[in-house]
PDB file of C-alpha atoms in Angstrom:
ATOM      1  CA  UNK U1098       0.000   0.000   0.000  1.00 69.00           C
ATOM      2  CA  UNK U1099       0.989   3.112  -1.029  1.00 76.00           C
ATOM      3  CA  UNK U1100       1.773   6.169   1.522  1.00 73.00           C
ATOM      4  CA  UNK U1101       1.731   9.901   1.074  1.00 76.00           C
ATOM      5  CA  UNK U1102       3.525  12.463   3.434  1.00 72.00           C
ATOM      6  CA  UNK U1103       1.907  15.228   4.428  1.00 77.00           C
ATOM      7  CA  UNK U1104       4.699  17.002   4.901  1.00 77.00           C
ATOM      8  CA  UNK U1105       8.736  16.829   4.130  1.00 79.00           C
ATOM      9  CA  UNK U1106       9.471  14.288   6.306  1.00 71.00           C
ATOM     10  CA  UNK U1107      13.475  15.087   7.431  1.00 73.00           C
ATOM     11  CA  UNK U1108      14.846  15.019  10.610  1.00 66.00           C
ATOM     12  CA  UNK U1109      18.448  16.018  11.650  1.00 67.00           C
ATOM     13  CA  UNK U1110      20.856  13.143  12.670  1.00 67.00           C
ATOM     14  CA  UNK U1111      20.158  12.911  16.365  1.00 66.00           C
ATOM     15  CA  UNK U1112      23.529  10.585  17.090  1.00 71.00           C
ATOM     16  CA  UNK U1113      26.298  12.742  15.183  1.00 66.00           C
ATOM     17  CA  UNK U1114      29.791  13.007  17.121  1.00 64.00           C
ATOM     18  CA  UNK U1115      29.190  16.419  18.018  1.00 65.00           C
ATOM     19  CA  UNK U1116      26.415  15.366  20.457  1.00 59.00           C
ATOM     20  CA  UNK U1117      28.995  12.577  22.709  1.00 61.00           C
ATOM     21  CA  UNK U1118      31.161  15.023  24.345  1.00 67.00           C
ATOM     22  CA  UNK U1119      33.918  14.356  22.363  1.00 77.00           C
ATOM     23  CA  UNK U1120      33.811  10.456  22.199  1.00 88.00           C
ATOM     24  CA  UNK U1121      32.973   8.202  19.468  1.00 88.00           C
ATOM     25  CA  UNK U1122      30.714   5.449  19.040  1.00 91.00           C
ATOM     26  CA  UNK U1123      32.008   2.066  17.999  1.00 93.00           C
ATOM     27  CA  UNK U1124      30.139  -0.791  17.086  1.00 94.00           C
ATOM     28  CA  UNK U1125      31.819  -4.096  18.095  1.00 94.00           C
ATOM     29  CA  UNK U1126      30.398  -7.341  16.976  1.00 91.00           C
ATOM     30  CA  UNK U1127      31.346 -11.398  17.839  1.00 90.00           C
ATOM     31  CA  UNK U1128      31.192 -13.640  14.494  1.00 87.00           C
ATOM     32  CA  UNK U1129      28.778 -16.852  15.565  1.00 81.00           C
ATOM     33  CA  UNK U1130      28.784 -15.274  19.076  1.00 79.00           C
ATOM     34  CA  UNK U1131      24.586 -14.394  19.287  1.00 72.00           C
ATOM     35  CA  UNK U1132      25.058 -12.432  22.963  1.00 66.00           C
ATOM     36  CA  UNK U1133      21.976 -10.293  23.927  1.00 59.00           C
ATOM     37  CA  UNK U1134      23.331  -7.068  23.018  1.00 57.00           C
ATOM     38  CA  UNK U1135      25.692  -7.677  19.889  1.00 61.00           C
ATOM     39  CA  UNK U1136      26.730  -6.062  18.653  1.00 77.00           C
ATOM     40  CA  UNK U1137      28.104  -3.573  21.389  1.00 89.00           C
ATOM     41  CA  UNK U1138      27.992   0.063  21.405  1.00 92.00           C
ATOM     42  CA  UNK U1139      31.112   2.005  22.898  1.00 94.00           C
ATOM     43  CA  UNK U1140      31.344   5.166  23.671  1.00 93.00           C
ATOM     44  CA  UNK U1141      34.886   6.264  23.976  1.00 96.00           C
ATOM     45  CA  UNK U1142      37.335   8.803  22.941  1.00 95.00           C
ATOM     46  CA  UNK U1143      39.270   8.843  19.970  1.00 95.00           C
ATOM     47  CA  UNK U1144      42.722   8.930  21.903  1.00 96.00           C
ATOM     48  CA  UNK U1145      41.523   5.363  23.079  1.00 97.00           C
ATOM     49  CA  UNK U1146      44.411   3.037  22.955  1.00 98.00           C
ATOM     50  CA  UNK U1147      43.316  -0.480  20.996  1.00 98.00           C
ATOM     51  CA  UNK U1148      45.095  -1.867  23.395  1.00 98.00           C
ATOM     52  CA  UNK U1149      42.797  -0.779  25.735  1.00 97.00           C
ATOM     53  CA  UNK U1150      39.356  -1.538  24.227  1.00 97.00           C
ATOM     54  CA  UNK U1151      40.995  -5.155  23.747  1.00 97.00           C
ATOM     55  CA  UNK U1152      41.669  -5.368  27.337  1.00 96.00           C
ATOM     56  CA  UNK U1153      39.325  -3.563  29.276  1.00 96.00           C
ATOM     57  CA  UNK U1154      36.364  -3.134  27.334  1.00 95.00           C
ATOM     58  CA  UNK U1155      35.799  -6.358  25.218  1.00 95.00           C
ATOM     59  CA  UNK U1156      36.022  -8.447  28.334  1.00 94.00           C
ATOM     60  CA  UNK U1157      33.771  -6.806  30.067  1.00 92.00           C
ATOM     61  CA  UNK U1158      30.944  -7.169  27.415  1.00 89.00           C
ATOM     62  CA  UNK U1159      32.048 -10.241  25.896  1.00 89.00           C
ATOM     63  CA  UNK U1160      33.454 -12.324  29.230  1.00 90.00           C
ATOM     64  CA  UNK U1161      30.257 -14.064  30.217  1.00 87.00           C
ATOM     65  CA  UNK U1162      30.265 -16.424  26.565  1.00 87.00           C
ATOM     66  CA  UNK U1163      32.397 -19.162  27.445  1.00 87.00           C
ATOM     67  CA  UNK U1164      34.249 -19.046  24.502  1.00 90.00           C
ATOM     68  CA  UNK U1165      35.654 -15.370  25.606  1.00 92.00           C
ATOM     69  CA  UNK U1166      38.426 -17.634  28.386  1.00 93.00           C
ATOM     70  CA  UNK U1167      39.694 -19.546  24.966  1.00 94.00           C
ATOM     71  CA  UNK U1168      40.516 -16.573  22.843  1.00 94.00           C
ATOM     72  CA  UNK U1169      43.718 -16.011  21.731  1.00 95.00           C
ATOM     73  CA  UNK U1170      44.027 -11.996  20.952  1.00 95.00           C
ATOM     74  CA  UNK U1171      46.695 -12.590  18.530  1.00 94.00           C
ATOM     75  CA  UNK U1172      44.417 -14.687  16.577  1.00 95.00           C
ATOM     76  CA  UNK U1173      41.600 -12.648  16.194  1.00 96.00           C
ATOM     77  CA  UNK U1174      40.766 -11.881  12.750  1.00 97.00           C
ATOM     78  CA  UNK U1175      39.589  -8.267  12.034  1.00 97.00           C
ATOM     79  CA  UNK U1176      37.094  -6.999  10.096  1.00 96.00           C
ATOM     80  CA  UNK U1177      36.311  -2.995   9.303  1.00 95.00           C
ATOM     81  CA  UNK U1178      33.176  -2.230   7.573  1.00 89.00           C
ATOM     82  CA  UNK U1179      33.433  -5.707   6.022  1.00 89.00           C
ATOM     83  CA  UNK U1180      36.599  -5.809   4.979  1.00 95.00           C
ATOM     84  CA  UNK U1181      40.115  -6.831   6.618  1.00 97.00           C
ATOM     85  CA  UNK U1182      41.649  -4.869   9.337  1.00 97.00           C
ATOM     86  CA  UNK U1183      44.968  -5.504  10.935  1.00 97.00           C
ATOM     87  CA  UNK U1184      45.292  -2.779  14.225  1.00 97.00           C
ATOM     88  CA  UNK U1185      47.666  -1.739  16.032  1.00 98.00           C
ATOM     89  CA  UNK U1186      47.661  -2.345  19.831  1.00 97.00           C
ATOM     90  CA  UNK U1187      50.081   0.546  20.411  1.00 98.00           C
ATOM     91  CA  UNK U1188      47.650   3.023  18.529  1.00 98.00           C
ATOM     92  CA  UNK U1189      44.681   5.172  19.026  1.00 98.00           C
ATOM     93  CA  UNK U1190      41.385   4.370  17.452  1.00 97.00           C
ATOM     94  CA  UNK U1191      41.652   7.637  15.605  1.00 96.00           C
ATOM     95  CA  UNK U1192      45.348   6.887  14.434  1.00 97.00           C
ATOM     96  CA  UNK U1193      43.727   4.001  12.732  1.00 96.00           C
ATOM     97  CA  UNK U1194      40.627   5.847  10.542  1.00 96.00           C
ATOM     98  CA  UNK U1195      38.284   4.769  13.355  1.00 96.00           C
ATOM     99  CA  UNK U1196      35.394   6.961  13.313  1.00 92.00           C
ATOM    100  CA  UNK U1197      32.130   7.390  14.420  1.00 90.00           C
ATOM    101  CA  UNK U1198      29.285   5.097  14.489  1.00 90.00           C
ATOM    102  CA  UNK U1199      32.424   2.372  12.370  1.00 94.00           C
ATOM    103  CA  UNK U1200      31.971  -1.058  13.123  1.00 94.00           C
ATOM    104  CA  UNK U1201      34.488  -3.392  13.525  1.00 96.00           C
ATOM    105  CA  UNK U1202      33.951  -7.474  13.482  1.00 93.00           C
ATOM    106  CA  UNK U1203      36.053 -10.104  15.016  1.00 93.00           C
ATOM    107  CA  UNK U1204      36.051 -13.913  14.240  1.00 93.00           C
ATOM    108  CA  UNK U1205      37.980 -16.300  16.627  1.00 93.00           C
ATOM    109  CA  UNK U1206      39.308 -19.390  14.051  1.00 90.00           C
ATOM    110  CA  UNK U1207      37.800 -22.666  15.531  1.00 88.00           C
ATOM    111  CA  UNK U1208      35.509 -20.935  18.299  1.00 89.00           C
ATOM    112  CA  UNK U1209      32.476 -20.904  16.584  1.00 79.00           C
ATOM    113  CA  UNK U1210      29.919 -20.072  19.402  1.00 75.00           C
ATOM    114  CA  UNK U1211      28.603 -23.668  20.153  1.00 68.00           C
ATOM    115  CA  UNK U1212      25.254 -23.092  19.430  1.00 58.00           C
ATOM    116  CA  UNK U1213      25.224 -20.547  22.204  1.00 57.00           C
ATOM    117  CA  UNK U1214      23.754 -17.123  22.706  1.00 51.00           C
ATOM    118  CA  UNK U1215      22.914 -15.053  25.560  1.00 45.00           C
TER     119      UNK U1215
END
């Protein structure tokens, strides 16, 4: 069925940078890891560290899957946008063209979730 405005219908971008304070939002999503809130939603500054996102932030969201205590950082395959993304630990998320609202994948080789989702 067809539908006719009544009016323009435009509305300005309620979730641009300008409106986090300075952060970013980054979306950060599990291959064949279902979880409840996948993918995640951080809100963090672009000086971030990777490091640090690795360490303190992805454990926190992703710990309670049981495959989280058999990852192997080193082996986690990137993905940005779809496409292959090698970071560096020792650089911020703005160092490496990480911008707002970009989402980044990860797949595990040989943990493939189980079945599991929570």
């Amino acid at each position: 069925m067809a539908v006719k405005a009544l009016g323009d219908y435009n509305f300005p971008p309620a979730d641009t940078q300008d409106k986090f304070h300075g952060n970013q939002l980054l979306y950060v999503g599990w291959d064949d890891h279902l979880m409840f809130c996948a993918p995640f939603a951080y809100c963090l500054p672009p000086g971030t560290l990777f490091s640090e996102l690795v360490e303190k932030h992805l454990p926190h969201s992703f710990g309670p899957h049981p495959d989280w205590a058999k990852v192997e950082v080193a082996g986690i395959v990137w993905l940005k946008s779809g496409k292959p993304f090698v970071p560096d630990f020792n650089k911020t998320l703005a160092e490496q063209g990480l911008r707002h609202k970009d989402v980044l994948r990860m797949q595990t080789p040989g943990l493939n979730g189980n079945g599991t989702c929570f």
